[in-house]
Amino acid sequence: MSEVIASFAAQPRSLSSRGTVVLEAIKHAILTGALPPGRQLVETELAQQLGVSKTPVREALKTLAGAGLVTMSEYKGATVRTVDNALMEWVYDLRLLLEPEAVTRTVERRADLTPAADALRRADESADRADRSLANRDFHRALYAGCGNPLLVSTLDSLRDQTALISAAAWERVPTWEAEADEHREILRAAQSGSATEAAGLLRAHVCGFVERVKESGGL
């Protein structure tokens, strides 16, 4: 695990600060399974592996806890969040309530969908499931970001990292990303054509289909 997280942190990338590097390295390790669900996250160990002090690690863990990827306990400290069927159903239920409406509004407002196409291309070119999951997360955001309601956008944003964690965990059991990529292309096609109703319907079927496939495989 130490080699995985350290090598990611050492990769050249245009990030604004060392703290951002630390945050992204730990997040990537969580989403690839190098830091598996339930794993205790010891600040001193992570700091040593990343070649930094404990301060940026501590701040990164707080940020990841706020995003739902890490849980904080008075007795156990920080641990990688455990993914189960209940979490998947809560997250995806809320997405079904909000995301189709947000996509409908984005299409009706004729918002720029270029970021969605770019994210879809990145997902196709991804080297591992963490990068693919994060690209898919960006794809979905690009479809709802133009809805015109910043509160709706921020609510859906709060689910993004948990969605990425769930999809990465599911793909480890059942690698269904090719089918999901085809569904993404269909959603984008409908959105680009200006068909808000079709795009929202395809999105709803896509989200429901993911949950059904995971359950059929035996669950998380």
PDB file of C-alpha atoms in Angstrom:
ATOM      1  CA  MET A   1       0.000   0.000   0.000  1.00  0.00           C
ATOM      2  CA  SER A   2       2.790   2.415   0.860  1.00  0.00           C
ATOM      3  CA  GLU A   3       4.255   2.037  -2.644  1.00  0.00           C
ATOM      4  CA  VAL A   4       0.872   2.779  -4.260  1.00  0.00           C
ATOM      5  CA  ILE A   5       0.141   5.934  -2.287  1.00  0.00           C
ATOM      6  CA  ALA A   6       3.701   7.236  -2.496  1.00  0.00           C
ATOM      7  CA  SER A   7       3.956   6.657  -6.251  1.00  0.00           C
ATOM      8  CA  PHE A   8       0.697   8.505  -6.842  1.00  0.00           C
ATOM      9  CA  ALA A   9       1.862  11.457  -4.779  1.00  0.00           C
ATOM     10  CA  ALA A  10       5.140  11.559  -6.719  1.00  0.00           C
ATOM     11  CA  GLN A  11       3.448  11.795 -10.130  1.00  0.00           C
ATOM     12  CA  PRO A  12       3.817  15.200 -11.827  1.00  0.00           C
ATOM     13  CA  ARG A  13       0.520  17.070 -11.758  1.00  0.00           C
ATOM     14  CA  SER A  14      -0.635  20.672 -11.786  1.00  0.00           C
ATOM     15  CA  LEU A  15      -1.981  20.988  -8.259  1.00  0.00           C
ATOM     16  CA  SER A  16      -2.057  24.189  -6.277  1.00  0.00           C
ATOM     17  CA  SER A  17      -0.527  22.992  -3.012  1.00  0.00           C
ATOM     18  CA  ARG A  18       1.100  20.139  -1.158  1.00  0.00           C
ATOM     19  CA  GLY A  19      -2.100  19.731   0.816  1.00  0.00           C
ATOM     20  CA  THR A  20      -4.004  19.056  -2.399  1.00  0.00           C
ATOM     21  CA  VAL A  21      -1.435  16.431  -3.407  1.00  0.00           C
ATOM     22  CA  VAL A  22      -1.877  14.691  -0.061  1.00  0.00           C
ATOM     23  CA  LEU A  23      -5.666  14.829  -0.309  1.00  0.00           C
ATOM     24  CA  GLU A  24      -5.729  13.408  -3.835  1.00  0.00           C
ATOM     25  CA  ALA A  25      -3.179  10.697  -3.011  1.00  0.00           C
ATOM     26  CA  ILE A  26      -5.191   9.408  -0.053  1.00  0.00           C
ATOM     27  CA  LYS A  27      -8.452   9.612  -2.011  1.00  0.00           C
ATOM     28  CA  HIS A  28      -6.915   7.687  -4.896  1.00  0.00           C
ATOM     29  CA  ALA A  29      -5.627   5.010  -2.517  1.00  0.00           C
ATOM     30  CA  ILE A  30      -9.118   4.640  -1.039  1.00  0.00           C
ATOM     31  CA  LEU A  31     -10.802   4.372  -4.429  1.00  0.00           C
ATOM     32  CA  THR A  32      -8.303   1.816  -5.757  1.00  0.00           C
ATOM     33  CA  GLY A  33      -8.637  -0.334  -2.632  1.00  0.00           C
ATOM     34  CA  ALA A  34      -5.002   0.245  -1.584  1.00  0.00           C
ATOM     35  CA  LEU A  35      -6.628   1.627   1.553  1.00  0.00           C
ATOM     36  CA  PRO A  36      -9.579  -0.792   1.885  1.00  0.00           C
ATOM     37  CA  PRO A  37     -12.870  -0.178   3.733  1.00  0.00           C
ATOM     38  CA  GLY A  38     -12.406  -0.374   7.483  1.00  0.00           C
ATOM     39  CA  ARG A  39      -8.660   0.340   7.288  1.00  0.00           C
ATOM     40  CA  GLN A  40      -7.411   2.550  10.108  1.00  0.00           C
ATOM     41  CA  LEU A  41      -5.720   5.697   8.833  1.00  0.00           C
ATOM     42  CA  VAL A  42      -2.788   6.578  11.061  1.00  0.00           C
ATOM     43  CA  GLU A  43      -1.542  10.118  10.502  1.00  0.00           C
ATOM     44  CA  THR A  44       2.102   9.364  11.246  1.00  0.00           C
ATOM     45  CA  GLU A  45       2.176   6.401   8.852  1.00  0.00           C
ATOM     46  CA  LEU A  46       0.518   8.304   6.018  1.00  0.00           C
ATOM     47  CA  ALA A  47       2.762  11.314   6.573  1.00  0.00           C
ATOM     48  CA  GLN A  48       5.866   9.118   6.374  1.00  0.00           C
ATOM     49  CA  GLN A  49       4.666   7.409   3.177  1.00  0.00           C
ATOM     50  CA  LEU A  50       3.886  10.762   1.556  1.00  0.00           C
ATOM     51  CA  GLY A  51       6.993  12.536   2.815  1.00  0.00           C
ATOM     52  CA  VAL A  52       5.088  15.310   4.575  1.00  0.00           C
ATOM     53  CA  SER A  53       4.284  16.441   8.104  1.00  0.00           C
ATOM     54  CA  LYS A  54       1.157  15.268   9.895  1.00  0.00           C
ATOM     55  CA  THR A  55      -0.630  18.596   9.382  1.00  0.00           C
ATOM     56  CA  PRO A  56      -1.622  18.186   5.690  1.00  0.00           C
ATOM     57  CA  VAL A  57      -2.561  14.560   6.388  1.00  0.00           C
ATOM     58  CA  ARG A  58      -4.795  15.620   9.275  1.00  0.00           C
ATOM     59  CA  GLU A  59      -6.489  18.257   7.107  1.00  0.00           C
ATOM     60  CA  ALA A  60      -6.939  15.778   4.255  1.00  0.00           C
ATOM     61  CA  LEU A  61      -8.611  13.253   6.558  1.00  0.00           C
ATOM     62  CA  LYS A  62     -11.007  15.927   7.806  1.00  0.00           C
ATOM     63  CA  THR A  63     -11.899  16.819   4.217  1.00  0.00           C
ATOM     64  CA  LEU A  64     -12.391  13.162   3.288  1.00  0.00           C
ATOM     65  CA  ALA A  65     -14.591  12.675   6.347  1.00  0.00           C
ATOM     66  CA  GLY A  66     -16.748  15.579   5.202  1.00  0.00           C
ATOM     67  CA  ALA A  67     -17.007  13.966   1.770  1.00  0.00           C
ATOM     68  CA  GLY A  68     -18.121  10.650   3.272  1.00  0.00           C
ATOM     69  CA  LEU A  69     -15.025   8.604   2.392  1.00  0.00           C
ATOM     70  CA  VAL A  70     -13.608   8.472   5.925  1.00  0.00           C
ATOM     71  CA  THR A  71     -15.261   8.035   9.308  1.00  0.00           C
ATOM     72  CA  MET A  72     -13.904   9.644  12.465  1.00  0.00           C
ATOM     73  CA  SER A  73     -14.231   8.019  15.887  1.00  0.00           C
ATOM     74  CA  GLU A  74     -13.118   9.248  19.288  1.00  0.00           C
ATOM     75  CA  TYR A  75     -11.771   5.778  20.067  1.00  0.00           C
ATOM     76  CA  LYS A  76     -10.636   4.383  16.692  1.00  0.00           C
ATOM     77  CA  GLY A  77      -9.564   7.607  15.025  1.00  0.00           C
ATOM     78  CA  ALA A  78      -9.939   7.830  11.246  1.00  0.00           C
ATOM     79  CA  THR A  79     -10.893   4.785   9.171  1.00  0.00           C
ATOM     80  CA  VAL A  80     -11.874   4.240   5.543  1.00  0.00           C
ATOM     81  CA  ARG A  81     -15.648   4.174   5.325  1.00  0.00           C
ATOM     82  CA  THR A  82     -17.222   0.749   4.989  1.00  0.00           C
ATOM     83  CA  VAL A  83     -19.428   0.389   1.905  1.00  0.00           C
ATOM     84  CA  ASP A  84     -22.585  -1.704   2.140  1.00  0.00           C
ATOM     85  CA  ASN A  85     -25.974  -2.056   0.466  1.00  0.00           C
ATOM     86  CA  ALA A  86     -27.604   0.382   2.869  1.00  0.00           C
ATOM     87  CA  LEU A  87     -25.179   3.170   1.978  1.00  0.00           C
ATOM     88  CA  MET A  88     -25.634   2.461  -1.736  1.00  0.00           C
ATOM     89  CA  GLU A  89     -29.421   2.625  -1.430  1.00  0.00           C
ATOM     90  CA  TRP A  90     -29.339   5.888   0.557  1.00  0.00           C
ATOM     91  CA  VAL A  91     -26.968   7.612  -1.861  1.00  0.00           C
ATOM     92  CA  TYR A  92     -28.651   6.386  -5.025  1.00  0.00           C
ATOM     93  CA  ASP A  93     -32.147   7.039  -3.696  1.00  0.00           C
ATOM     94  CA  LEU A  94     -31.248  10.690  -3.144  1.00  0.00           C
ATOM     95  CA  ARG A  95     -29.655  10.878  -6.564  1.00  0.00           C
ATOM     96  CA  LEU A  96     -32.838   9.528  -8.151  1.00  0.00           C
ATOM     97  CA  LEU A  97     -34.874  12.182  -6.389  1.00  0.00           C
ATOM     98  CA  LEU A  98     -32.684  15.076  -7.514  1.00  0.00           C
ATOM     99  CA  GLU A  99     -30.404  14.297 -10.448  1.00  0.00           C
ATOM    100  CA  PRO A 100     -32.963  13.654 -13.232  1.00  0.00           C
ATOM    101  CA  GLU A 101     -34.643  16.996 -12.482  1.00  0.00           C
ATOM    102  CA  ALA A 102     -31.278  18.770 -12.480  1.00  0.00           C
ATOM    103  CA  VAL A 103     -30.358  17.198 -15.835  1.00  0.00           C
ATOM    104  CA  THR A 104     -33.740  18.169 -17.263  1.00  0.00           C
ATOM    105  CA  ARG A 105     -33.123  21.780 -16.321  1.00  0.00           C
ATOM    106  CA  THR A 106     -29.570  21.711 -17.678  1.00  0.00           C
ATOM    107  CA  VAL A 107     -30.784  20.518 -21.071  1.00  0.00           C
ATOM    108  CA  GLU A 108     -33.714  22.929 -21.156  1.00  0.00           C
ATOM    109  CA  ARG A 109     -31.353  25.828 -20.410  1.00  0.00           C
ATOM    110  CA  ARG A 110     -29.049  24.652 -23.236  1.00  0.00           C
ATOM    111  CA  ALA A 111     -26.034  24.694 -20.917  1.00  0.00           C
ATOM    112  CA  ASP A 112     -22.601  23.799 -22.254  1.00  0.00           C
ATOM    113  CA  LEU A 113     -22.132  20.014 -22.279  1.00  0.00           C
ATOM    114  CA  THR A 114     -18.533  20.010 -23.488  1.00  0.00           C
ATOM    115  CA  PRO A 115     -17.237  19.080 -19.976  1.00  0.00           C
ATOM    116  CA  ALA A 116     -19.477  15.986 -20.046  1.00  0.00           C
ATOM    117  CA  ALA A 117     -17.970  14.827 -23.339  1.00  0.00           C
ATOM    118  CA  ASP A 118     -14.461  15.488 -21.992  1.00  0.00           C
ATOM    119  CA  ALA A 119     -15.180  13.472 -18.834  1.00  0.00           C
ATOM    120  CA  LEU A 120     -16.559  10.591 -20.894  1.00  0.00           C
ATOM    121  CA  ARG A 121     -13.357  10.536 -22.934  1.00  0.00           C
ATOM    122  CA  ARG A 122     -11.244  10.534 -19.747  1.00  0.00           C
ATOM    123  CA  ALA A 123     -13.261   7.623 -18.396  1.00  0.00           C
ATOM    124  CA  ASP A 124     -12.575   5.632 -21.575  1.00  0.00           C
ATOM    125  CA  GLU A 125      -8.840   6.376 -21.267  1.00  0.00           C
ATOM    126  CA  SER A 126      -8.576   5.702 -17.513  1.00  0.00           C
ATOM    127  CA  ALA A 127      -5.784   3.451 -16.318  1.00  0.00           C
ATOM    128  CA  ASP A 128      -7.552   2.130 -13.203  1.00  0.00           C
ATOM    129  CA  ARG A 129     -10.976   2.001 -11.602  1.00  0.00           C
ATOM    130  CA  ALA A 130     -10.290   4.969  -9.336  1.00  0.00           C
ATOM    131  CA  ASP A 131      -9.542   7.287 -12.257  1.00  0.00           C
ATOM    132  CA  ARG A 132     -12.513   5.862 -14.151  1.00  0.00           C
ATOM    133  CA  SER A 133     -14.823   6.344 -11.185  1.00  0.00           C
ATOM    134  CA  LEU A 134     -13.688   9.939 -10.702  1.00  0.00           C
ATOM    135  CA  ALA A 135     -14.118  10.661 -14.429  1.00  0.00           C
ATOM    136  CA  ASN A 136     -17.629   9.215 -14.276  1.00  0.00           C
ATOM    137  CA  ARG A 137     -18.309  11.442 -11.283  1.00  0.00           C
ATOM    138  CA  ASP A 138     -17.233  14.453 -13.346  1.00  0.00           C
ATOM    139  CA  PHE A 139     -19.459  13.302 -16.216  1.00  0.00           C
ATOM    140  CA  HIS A 140     -22.534  13.292 -14.019  1.00  0.00           C
ATOM    141  CA  ARG A 141     -21.649  16.668 -12.538  1.00  0.00           C
ATOM    142  CA  ALA A 142     -21.287  18.193 -15.992  1.00  0.00           C
ATOM    143  CA  LEU A 143     -24.836  17.081 -16.736  1.00  0.00           C
ATOM    144  CA  TYR A 144     -26.403  18.705 -13.681  1.00  0.00           C
ATOM    145  CA  ALA A 145     -24.087  21.681 -13.086  1.00  0.00           C
ATOM    146  CA  GLY A 146     -25.955  23.876 -15.556  1.00  0.00           C
ATOM    147  CA  CYS A 147     -29.364  23.432 -13.933  1.00  0.00           C
ATOM    148  CA  GLY A 148     -29.411  27.009 -12.668  1.00  0.00           C
ATOM    149  CA  ASN A 149     -29.944  26.190  -8.983  1.00  0.00           C
ATOM    150  CA  PRO A 150     -26.716  26.376  -6.948  1.00  0.00           C
ATOM    151  CA  LEU A 151     -28.335  24.696  -3.921  1.00  0.00           C
ATOM    152  CA  LEU A 152     -29.364  21.730  -6.056  1.00  0.00           C
ATOM    153  CA  VAL A 153     -25.851  21.527  -7.484  1.00  0.00           C
ATOM    154  CA  SER A 154     -24.205  21.645  -4.045  1.00  0.00           C
ATOM    155  CA  THR A 155     -26.532  18.927  -2.718  1.00  0.00           C
ATOM    156  CA  LEU A 156     -25.641  16.622  -5.594  1.00  0.00           C
ATOM    157  CA  ASP A 157     -21.963  17.560  -5.222  1.00  0.00           C
ATOM    158  CA  SER A 158     -22.083  16.301  -1.636  1.00  0.00           C
ATOM    159  CA  LEU A 159     -22.829  12.803  -2.978  1.00  0.00           C
ATOM    160  CA  ARG A 160     -20.069  12.698  -5.581  1.00  0.00           C
ATOM    161  CA  ASP A 161     -17.254  11.098  -3.575  1.00  0.00           C
ATOM    162  CA  GLN A 162     -19.561   8.562  -1.950  1.00  0.00           C
ATOM    163  CA  THR A 163     -20.857   7.615  -5.396  1.00  0.00           C
ATOM    164  CA  ALA A 164     -17.269   7.144  -6.584  1.00  0.00           C
ATOM    165  CA  LEU A 165     -16.490   4.972  -3.548  1.00  0.00           C
ATOM    166  CA  ILE A 166     -19.560   2.803  -4.130  1.00  0.00           C
ATOM    167  CA  SER A 167     -18.898   2.352  -7.843  1.00  0.00           C
ATOM    168  CA  ALA A 168     -15.238   1.470  -7.256  1.00  0.00           C
ATOM    169  CA  ALA A 169     -16.245  -1.138  -4.667  1.00  0.00           C
ATOM    170  CA  ALA A 170     -18.900  -2.571  -6.979  1.00  0.00           C
ATOM    171  CA  TRP A 171     -16.543  -2.781  -9.962  1.00  0.00           C
ATOM    172  CA  GLU A 172     -14.110  -4.848  -7.910  1.00  0.00           C
ATOM    173  CA  ARG A 173     -16.821  -7.511  -7.711  1.00  0.00           C
ATOM    174  CA  VAL A 174     -18.558  -6.982 -11.060  1.00  0.00           C
ATOM    175  CA  PRO A 175     -16.670  -4.918 -13.690  1.00  0.00           C
ATOM    176  CA  THR A 176     -19.694  -3.345 -15.400  1.00  0.00           C
ATOM    177  CA  TRP A 177     -18.069  -0.066 -16.444  1.00  0.00           C
ATOM    178  CA  GLU A 178     -18.287  -0.859 -20.180  1.00  0.00           C
ATOM    179  CA  ALA A 179     -22.066  -1.173 -20.008  1.00  0.00           C
ATOM    180  CA  GLU A 180     -22.246   1.977 -17.923  1.00  0.00           C
ATOM    181  CA  ALA A 181     -20.035   3.841 -20.409  1.00  0.00           C
ATOM    182  CA  ASP A 182     -22.462   2.907 -23.199  1.00  0.00           C
ATOM    183  CA  GLU A 183     -25.318   4.251 -21.060  1.00  0.00           C
ATOM    184  CA  HIS A 184     -23.382   7.474 -20.494  1.00  0.00           C
ATOM    185  CA  ARG A 185     -22.985   7.926 -24.239  1.00  0.00           C
ATOM    186  CA  GLU A 186     -26.716   7.534 -24.747  1.00  0.00           C
ATOM    187  CA  ILE A 187     -27.502  10.032 -21.990  1.00  0.00           C
ATOM    188  CA  LEU A 188     -25.099  12.551 -23.512  1.00  0.00           C
ATOM    189  CA  ARG A 189     -26.518  12.014 -26.996  1.00  0.00           C
ATOM    190  CA  ALA A 190     -30.022  12.776 -25.755  1.00  0.00           C
ATOM    191  CA  ALA A 191     -28.835  15.814 -23.821  1.00  0.00           C
ATOM    192  CA  GLN A 192     -26.885  17.207 -26.777  1.00  0.00           C
ATOM    193  CA  SER A 193     -29.910  16.757 -29.002  1.00  0.00           C
ATOM    194  CA  GLY A 194     -31.956  18.908 -26.629  1.00  0.00           C
ATOM    195  CA  SER A 195     -34.283  16.115 -25.499  1.00  0.00           C
ATOM    196  CA  ALA A 196     -34.558  16.828 -21.775  1.00  0.00           C
ATOM    197  CA  THR A 197     -37.204  14.182 -21.117  1.00  0.00           C
ATOM    198  CA  GLU A 198     -35.225  11.438 -22.863  1.00  0.00           C
ATOM    199  CA  ALA A 199     -31.965  12.413 -21.139  1.00  0.00           C
ATOM    200  CA  ALA A 200     -33.613  12.374 -17.710  1.00  0.00           C
ATOM    201  CA  GLY A 201     -35.273   9.031 -18.430  1.00  0.00           C
ATOM    202  CA  LEU A 202     -32.029   7.456 -19.582  1.00  0.00           C
ATOM    203  CA  LEU A 203     -30.264   8.803 -16.494  1.00  0.00           C
ATOM    204  CA  ARG A 204     -32.936   7.363 -14.207  1.00  0.00           C
ATOM    205  CA  ALA A 205     -32.650   3.960 -15.910  1.00  0.00           C
ATOM    206  CA  HIS A 206     -28.844   4.158 -15.654  1.00  0.00           C
ATOM    207  CA  VAL A 207     -28.871   4.819 -11.910  1.00  0.00           C
ATOM    208  CA  CYS A 208     -31.482   2.124 -11.229  1.00  0.00           C
ATOM    209  CA  GLY A 209     -29.640  -0.333 -13.457  1.00  0.00           C
ATOM    210  CA  PHE A 210     -26.420   0.063 -11.495  1.00  0.00           C
ATOM    211  CA  VAL A 211     -28.165  -0.705  -8.194  1.00  0.00           C
ATOM    212  CA  GLU A 212     -29.948  -3.716  -9.706  1.00  0.00           C
ATOM    213  CA  ARG A 213     -26.715  -5.134 -11.141  1.00  0.00           C
ATOM    214  CA  VAL A 214     -24.956  -4.804  -7.802  1.00  0.00           C
ATOM    215  CA  LYS A 215     -27.801  -6.546  -5.977  1.00  0.00           C
ATOM    216  CA  GLU A 216     -27.948  -9.324  -8.569  1.00  0.00           C
ATOM    217  CA  SER A 217     -24.224  -9.921  -8.055  1.00  0.00           C
ATOM    218  CA  GLY A 218     -24.771 -10.489  -4.328  1.00  0.00           C
ATOM    219  CA  GLY A 219     -24.501  -6.921  -3.118  1.00  0.00           C
ATOM    220  CA  LEU A 220     -21.625  -4.998  -1.606  1.00  0.00           C
TER     221      LEU A 220
END
